[in-house]
PDB file of C-alpha atoms and ligand atoms in Angstrom:
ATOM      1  CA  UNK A  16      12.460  -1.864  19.687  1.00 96.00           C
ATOM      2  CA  UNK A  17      15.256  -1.374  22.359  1.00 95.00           C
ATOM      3  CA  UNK A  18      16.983   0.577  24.874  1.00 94.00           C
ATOM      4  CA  UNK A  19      19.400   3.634  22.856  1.00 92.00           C
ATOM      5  CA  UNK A  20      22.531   1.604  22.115  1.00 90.00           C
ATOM      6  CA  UNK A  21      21.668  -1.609  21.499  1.00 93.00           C
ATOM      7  CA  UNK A  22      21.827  -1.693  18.076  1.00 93.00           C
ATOM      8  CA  UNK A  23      18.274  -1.015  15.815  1.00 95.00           C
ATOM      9  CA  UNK A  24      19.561   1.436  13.632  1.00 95.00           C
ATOM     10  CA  UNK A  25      22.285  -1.177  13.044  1.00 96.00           C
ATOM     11  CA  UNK A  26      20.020  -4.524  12.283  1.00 98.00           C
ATOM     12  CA  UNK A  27      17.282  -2.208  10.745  1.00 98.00           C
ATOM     13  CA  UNK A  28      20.239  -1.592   8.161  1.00 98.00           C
ATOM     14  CA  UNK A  29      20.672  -5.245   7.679  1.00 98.00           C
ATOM     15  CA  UNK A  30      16.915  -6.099   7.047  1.00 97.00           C
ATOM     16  CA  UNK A  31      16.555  -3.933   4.962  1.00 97.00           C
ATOM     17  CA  UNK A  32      19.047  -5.444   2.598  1.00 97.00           C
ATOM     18  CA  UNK A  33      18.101  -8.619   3.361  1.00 97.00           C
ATOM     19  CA  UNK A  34      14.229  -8.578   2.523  1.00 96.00           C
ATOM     20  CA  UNK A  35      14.570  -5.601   0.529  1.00 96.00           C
ATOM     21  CA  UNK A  36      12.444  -3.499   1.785  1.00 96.00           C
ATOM     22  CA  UNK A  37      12.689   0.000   3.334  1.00 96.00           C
ATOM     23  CA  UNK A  38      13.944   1.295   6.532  1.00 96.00           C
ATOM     24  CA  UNK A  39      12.302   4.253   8.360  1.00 97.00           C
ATOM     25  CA  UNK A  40      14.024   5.665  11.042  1.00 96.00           C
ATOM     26  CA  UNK A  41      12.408   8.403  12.926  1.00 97.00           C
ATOM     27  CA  UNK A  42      15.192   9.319  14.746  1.00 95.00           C
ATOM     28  CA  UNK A  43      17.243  10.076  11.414  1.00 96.00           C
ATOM     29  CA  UNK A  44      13.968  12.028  10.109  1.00 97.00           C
ATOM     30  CA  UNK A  45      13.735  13.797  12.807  1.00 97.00           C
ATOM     31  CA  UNK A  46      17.320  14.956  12.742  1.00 96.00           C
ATOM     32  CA  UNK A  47      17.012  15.982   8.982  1.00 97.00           C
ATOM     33  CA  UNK A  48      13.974  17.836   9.911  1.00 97.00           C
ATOM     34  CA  UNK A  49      16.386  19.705  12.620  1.00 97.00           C
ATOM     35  CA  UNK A  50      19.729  20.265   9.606  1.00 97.00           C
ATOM     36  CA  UNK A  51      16.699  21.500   7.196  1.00 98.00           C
ATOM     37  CA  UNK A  52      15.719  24.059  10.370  1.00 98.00           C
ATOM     38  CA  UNK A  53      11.684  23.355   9.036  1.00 97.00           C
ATOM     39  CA  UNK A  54       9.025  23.933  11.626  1.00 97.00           C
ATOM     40  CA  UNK A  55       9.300  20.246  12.599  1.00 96.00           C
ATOM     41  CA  UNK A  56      12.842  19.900  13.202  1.00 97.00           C
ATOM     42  CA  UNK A  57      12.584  23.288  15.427  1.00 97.00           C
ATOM     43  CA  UNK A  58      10.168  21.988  17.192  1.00 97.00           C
ATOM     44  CA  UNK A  59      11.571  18.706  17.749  1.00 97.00           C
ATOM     45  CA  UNK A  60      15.109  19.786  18.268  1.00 96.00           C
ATOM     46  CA  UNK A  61      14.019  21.089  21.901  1.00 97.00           C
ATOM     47  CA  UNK A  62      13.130  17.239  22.954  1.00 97.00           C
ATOM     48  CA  UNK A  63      15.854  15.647  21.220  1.00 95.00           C
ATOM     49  CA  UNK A  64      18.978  17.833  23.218  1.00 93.00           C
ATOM     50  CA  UNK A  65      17.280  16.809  26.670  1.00 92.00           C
ATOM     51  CA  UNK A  66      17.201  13.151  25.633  1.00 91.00           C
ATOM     52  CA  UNK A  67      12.940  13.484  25.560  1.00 95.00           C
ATOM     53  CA  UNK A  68      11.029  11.936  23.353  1.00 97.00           C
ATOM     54  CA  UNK A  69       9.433  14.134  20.504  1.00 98.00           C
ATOM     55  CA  UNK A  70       5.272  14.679  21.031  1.00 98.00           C
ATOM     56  CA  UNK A  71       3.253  11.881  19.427  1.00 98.00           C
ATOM     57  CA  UNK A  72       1.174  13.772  16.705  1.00 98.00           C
ATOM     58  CA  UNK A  73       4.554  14.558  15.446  1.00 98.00           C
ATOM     59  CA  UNK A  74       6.010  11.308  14.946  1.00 98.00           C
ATOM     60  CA  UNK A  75       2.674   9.714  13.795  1.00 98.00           C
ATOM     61  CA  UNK A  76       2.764  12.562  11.338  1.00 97.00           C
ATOM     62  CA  UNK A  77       6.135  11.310  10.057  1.00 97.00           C
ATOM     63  CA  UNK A  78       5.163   7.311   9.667  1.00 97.00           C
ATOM     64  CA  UNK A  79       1.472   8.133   8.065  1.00 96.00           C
ATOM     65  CA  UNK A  80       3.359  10.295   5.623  1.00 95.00           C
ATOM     66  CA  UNK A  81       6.115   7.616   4.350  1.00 94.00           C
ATOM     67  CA  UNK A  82       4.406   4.325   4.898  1.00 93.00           C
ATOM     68  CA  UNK A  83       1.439   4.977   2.762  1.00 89.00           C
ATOM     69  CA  UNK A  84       4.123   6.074  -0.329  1.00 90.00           C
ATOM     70  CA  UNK A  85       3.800   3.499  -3.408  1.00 88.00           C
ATOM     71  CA  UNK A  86       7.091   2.078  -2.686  1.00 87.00           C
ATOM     72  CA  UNK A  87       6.335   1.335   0.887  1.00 91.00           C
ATOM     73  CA  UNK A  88       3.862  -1.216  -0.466  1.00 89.00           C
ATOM     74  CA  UNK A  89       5.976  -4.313  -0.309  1.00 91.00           C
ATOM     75  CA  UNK A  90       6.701  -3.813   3.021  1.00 95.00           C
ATOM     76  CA  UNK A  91       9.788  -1.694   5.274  1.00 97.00           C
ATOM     77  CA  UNK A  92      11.224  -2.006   8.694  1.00 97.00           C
ATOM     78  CA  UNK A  93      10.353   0.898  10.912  1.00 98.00           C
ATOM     79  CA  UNK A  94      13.363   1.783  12.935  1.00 97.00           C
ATOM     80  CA  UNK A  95      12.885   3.819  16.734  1.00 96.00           C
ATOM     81  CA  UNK A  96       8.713   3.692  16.532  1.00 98.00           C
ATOM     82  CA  UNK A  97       6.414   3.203  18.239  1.00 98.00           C
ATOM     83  CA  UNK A  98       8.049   4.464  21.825  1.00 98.00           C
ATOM     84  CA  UNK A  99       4.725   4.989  23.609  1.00 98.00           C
ATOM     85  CA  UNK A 100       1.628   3.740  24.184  1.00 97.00           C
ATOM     86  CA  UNK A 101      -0.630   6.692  21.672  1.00 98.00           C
ATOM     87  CA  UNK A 102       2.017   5.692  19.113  1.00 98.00           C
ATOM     88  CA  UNK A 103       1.839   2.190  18.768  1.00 98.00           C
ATOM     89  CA  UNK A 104      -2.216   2.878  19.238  1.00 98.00           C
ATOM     90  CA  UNK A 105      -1.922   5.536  16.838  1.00 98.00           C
ATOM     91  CA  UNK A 106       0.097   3.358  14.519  1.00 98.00           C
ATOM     92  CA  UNK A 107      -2.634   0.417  14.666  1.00 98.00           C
ATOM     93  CA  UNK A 108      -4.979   3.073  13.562  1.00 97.00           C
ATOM     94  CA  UNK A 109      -3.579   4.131  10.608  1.00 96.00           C
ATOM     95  CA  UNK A 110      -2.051   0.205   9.305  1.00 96.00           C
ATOM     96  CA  UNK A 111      -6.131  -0.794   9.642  1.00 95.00           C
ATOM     97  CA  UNK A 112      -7.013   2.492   7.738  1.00 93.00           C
ATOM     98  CA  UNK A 113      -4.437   1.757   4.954  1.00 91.00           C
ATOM     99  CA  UNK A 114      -5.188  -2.014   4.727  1.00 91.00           C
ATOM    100  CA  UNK A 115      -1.748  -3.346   6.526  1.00 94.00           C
ATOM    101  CA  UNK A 116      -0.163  -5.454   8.680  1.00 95.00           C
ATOM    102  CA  UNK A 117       2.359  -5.154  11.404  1.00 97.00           C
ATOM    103  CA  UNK A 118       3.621  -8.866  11.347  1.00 96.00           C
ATOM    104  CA  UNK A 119       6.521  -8.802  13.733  1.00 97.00           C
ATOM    105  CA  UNK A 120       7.969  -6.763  16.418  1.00 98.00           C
ATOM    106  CA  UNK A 121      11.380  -7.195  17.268  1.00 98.00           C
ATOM    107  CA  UNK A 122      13.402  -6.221  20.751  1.00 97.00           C
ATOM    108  CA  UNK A 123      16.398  -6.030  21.137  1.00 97.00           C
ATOM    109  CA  UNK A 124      18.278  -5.896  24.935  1.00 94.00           C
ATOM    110  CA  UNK A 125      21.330  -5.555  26.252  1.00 92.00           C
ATOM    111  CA  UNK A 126      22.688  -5.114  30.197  1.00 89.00           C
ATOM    112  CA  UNK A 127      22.827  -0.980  30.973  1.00 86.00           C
ATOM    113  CA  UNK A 128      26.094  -0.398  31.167  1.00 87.00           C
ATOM    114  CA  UNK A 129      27.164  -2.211  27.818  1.00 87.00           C
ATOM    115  CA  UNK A 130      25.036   0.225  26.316  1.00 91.00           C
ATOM    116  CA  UNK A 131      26.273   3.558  27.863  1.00 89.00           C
ATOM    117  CA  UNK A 132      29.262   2.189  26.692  1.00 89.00           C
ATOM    118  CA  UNK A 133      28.416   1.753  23.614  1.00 89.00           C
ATOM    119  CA  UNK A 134      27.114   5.349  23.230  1.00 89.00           C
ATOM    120  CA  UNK A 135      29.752   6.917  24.574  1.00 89.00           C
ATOM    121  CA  UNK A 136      31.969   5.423  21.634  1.00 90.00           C
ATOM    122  CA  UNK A 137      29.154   6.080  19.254  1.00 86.00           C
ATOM    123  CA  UNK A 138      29.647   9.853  20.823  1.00 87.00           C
ATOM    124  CA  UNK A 139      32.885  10.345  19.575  1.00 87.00           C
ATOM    125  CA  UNK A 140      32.013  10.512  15.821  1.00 84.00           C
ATOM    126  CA  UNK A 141      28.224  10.457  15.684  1.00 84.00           C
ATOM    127  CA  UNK A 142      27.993  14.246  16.002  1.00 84.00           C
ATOM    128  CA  UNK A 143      24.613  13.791  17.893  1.00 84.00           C
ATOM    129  CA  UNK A 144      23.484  16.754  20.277  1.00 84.00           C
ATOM    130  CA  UNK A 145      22.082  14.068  22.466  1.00 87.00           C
ATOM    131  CA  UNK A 146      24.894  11.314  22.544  1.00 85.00           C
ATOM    132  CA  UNK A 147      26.471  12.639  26.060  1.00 87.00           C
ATOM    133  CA  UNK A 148      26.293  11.005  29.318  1.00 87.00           C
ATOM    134  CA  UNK A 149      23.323  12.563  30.809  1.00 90.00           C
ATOM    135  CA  UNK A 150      21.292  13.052  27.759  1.00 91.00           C
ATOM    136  CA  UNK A 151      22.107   9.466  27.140  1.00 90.00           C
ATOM    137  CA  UNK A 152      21.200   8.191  31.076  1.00 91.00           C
ATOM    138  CA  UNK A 153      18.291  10.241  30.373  1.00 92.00           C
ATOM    139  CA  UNK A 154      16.918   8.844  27.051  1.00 92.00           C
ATOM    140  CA  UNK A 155      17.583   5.202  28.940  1.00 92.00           C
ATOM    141  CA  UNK A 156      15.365   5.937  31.793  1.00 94.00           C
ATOM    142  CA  UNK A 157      12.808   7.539  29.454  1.00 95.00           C
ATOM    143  CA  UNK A 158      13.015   3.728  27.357  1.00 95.00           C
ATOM    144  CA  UNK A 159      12.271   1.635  30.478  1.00 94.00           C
ATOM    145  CA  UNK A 160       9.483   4.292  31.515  1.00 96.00           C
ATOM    146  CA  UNK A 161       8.044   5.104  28.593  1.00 96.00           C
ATOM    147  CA  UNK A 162       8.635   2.529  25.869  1.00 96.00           C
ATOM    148  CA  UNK A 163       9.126  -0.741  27.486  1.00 95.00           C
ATOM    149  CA  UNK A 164       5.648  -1.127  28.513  1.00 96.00           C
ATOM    150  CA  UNK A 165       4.853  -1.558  24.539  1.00 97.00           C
ATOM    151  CA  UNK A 166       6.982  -5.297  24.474  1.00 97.00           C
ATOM    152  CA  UNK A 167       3.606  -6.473  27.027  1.00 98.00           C
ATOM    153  CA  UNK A 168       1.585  -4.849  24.213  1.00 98.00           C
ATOM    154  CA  UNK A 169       2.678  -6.850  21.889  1.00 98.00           C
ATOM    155  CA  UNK A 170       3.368  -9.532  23.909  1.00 98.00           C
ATOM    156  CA  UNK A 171       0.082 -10.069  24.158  1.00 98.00           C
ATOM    157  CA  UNK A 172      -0.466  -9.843  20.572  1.00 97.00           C
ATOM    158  CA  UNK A 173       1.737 -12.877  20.081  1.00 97.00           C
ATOM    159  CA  UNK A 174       3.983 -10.887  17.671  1.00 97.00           C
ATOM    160  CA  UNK A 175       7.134 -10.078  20.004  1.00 98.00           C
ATOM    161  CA  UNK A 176      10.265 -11.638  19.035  1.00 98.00           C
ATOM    162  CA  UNK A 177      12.724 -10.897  21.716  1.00 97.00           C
ATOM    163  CA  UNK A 178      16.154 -10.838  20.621  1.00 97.00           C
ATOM    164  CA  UNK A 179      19.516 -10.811  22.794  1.00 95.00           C
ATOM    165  CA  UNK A 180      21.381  -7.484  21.551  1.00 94.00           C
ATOM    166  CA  UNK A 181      25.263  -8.850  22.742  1.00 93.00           C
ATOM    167  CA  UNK A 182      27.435 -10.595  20.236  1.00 93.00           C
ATOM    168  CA  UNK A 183      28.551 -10.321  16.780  1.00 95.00           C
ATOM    169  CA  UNK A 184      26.389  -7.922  14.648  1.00 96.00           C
ATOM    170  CA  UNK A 185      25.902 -10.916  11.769  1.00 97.00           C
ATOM    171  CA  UNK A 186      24.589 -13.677  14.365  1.00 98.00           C
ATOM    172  CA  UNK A 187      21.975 -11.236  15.592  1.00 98.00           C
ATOM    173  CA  UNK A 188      20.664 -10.333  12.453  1.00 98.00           C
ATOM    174  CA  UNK A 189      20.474 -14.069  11.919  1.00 98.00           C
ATOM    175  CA  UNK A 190      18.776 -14.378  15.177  1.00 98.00           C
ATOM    176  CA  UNK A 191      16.239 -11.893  14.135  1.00 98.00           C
ATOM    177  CA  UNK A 192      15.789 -13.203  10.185  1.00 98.00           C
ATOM    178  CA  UNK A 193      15.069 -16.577  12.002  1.00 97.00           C
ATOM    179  CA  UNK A 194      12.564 -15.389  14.297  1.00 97.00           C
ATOM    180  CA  UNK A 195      10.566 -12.807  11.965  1.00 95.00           C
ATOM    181  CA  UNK A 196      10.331 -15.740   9.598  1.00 91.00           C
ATOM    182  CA  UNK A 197       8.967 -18.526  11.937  1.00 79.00           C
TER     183      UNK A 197
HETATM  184  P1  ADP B  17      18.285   6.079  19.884  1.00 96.57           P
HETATM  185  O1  ADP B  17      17.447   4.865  19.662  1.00 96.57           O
HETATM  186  O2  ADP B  17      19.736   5.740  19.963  1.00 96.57           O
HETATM  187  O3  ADP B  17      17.810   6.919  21.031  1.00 96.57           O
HETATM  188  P2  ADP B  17      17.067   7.472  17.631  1.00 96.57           P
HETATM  189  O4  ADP B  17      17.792   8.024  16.449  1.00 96.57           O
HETATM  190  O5  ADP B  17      16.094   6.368  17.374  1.00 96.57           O
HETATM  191  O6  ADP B  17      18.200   7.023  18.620  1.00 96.57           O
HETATM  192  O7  ADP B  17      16.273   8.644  18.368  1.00 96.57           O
HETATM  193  C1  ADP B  17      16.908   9.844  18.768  1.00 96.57           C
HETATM  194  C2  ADP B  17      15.895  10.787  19.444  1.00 96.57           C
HETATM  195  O8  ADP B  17      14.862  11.146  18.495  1.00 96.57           O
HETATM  196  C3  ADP B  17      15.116  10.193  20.629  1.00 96.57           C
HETATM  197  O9  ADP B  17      15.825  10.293  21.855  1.00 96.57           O
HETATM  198  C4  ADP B  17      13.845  11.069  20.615  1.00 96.57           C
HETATM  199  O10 ADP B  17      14.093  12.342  21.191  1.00 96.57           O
HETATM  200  C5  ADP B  17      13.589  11.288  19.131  1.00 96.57           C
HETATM  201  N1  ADP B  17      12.668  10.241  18.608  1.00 96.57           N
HETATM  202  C6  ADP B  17      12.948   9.307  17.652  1.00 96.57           C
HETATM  203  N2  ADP B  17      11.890   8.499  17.434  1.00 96.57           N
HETATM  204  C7  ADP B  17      10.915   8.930  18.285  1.00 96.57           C
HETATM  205  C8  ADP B  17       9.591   8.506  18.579  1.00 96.57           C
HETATM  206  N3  ADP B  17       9.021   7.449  17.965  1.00 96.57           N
HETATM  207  N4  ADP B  17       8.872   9.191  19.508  1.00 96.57           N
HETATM  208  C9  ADP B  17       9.381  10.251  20.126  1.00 96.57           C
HETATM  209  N5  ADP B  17      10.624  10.696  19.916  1.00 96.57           N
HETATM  210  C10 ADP B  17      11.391  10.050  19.012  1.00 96.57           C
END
């Protein structure tokens, strides 16, 4: 978990390597649902451009589907869910109905304007409808709103690792290996 910017997609990348395991992003679903123009990425493609977040059924659509594939059986790194509070209940539903077990939940942070910087360089080459300045100051607010109240969640489930998102890319993942393993 973290605010756009700081860097999941990135360290999702790098645990997946390291445990070898898979990596679900919704985010890059979502936008292969919108290039394959299916009812889903239609749909979805009218949140995304405002910087909103995509209705819940849809996205806990998405994770039931992949996570209970074979290969998902040894375990993955989901990469952008849960961001709200039906999700993450929504996803505790469906890992007691197919017998697993969320055992870490990692957040990243970084200070606001680090970030907008950051996606403003990520702009210039992503090719993302919603990497521009407003979309992007919009999809922040929308974190703090609607997805930050998940780290208390978890908190509180004593499976929060909270991570600082500044500095170089390797000692982060390191950061984050450390503190999924302990
Ligand atoms: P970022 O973390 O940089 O915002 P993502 O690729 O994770 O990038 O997500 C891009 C957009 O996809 C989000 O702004 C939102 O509109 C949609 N999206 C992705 N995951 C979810 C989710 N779990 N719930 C609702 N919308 C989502």
């Amino acid at each position: 978990m973290g605010p756009p910017g700081v860097g999941k997609g990135t360290q999702a990348k790098k645990l997946k390597l390291y445990f070898d395991i898979f990596h679900l992003s919704t985010g890059k679903v979502l936008r292969e649902e919108i290039n394959k123009k299916t009812e889903i990425g239609l749909k979805s493609s009218l949140f995304i451009d405002k910087g909103e977040l995509v209705p819940d059924h849809i996205l806990l659509r998405i994770v039931k589907k992949h996570i209970s594939k074979k290969a998902y059986l040894n375990g993955y790194v989901l990469d952008g869910f849960p961001r709200t509070l039906p999700q993450a209940e929504g996803f505790d539903k469906i890992l007691n109905d197919s017998d697993q077990k969320l055992n870490a939940v990692v957040s990243l942070n970084a200070d606001k304007d680090e970030l907008i910087n950051r996606l403003l360089l990520r702009s210039k080459d992503s090719g993302r409808s919603d990497d521009n300045f407003d979309i992007i100051k919009n999809r922040q607010k929308i974190y703090w709103e609607q997805t930050s109240p998940l780290l208390e969640y978890y908190r509180s489930k004593q499976i929060l690792k909270e991570i600082n998102g500044v500095g170089e890319i390797s000692e982060i993942t390191n950061l984050i290996i450390q503190s999924i393993k302990n």
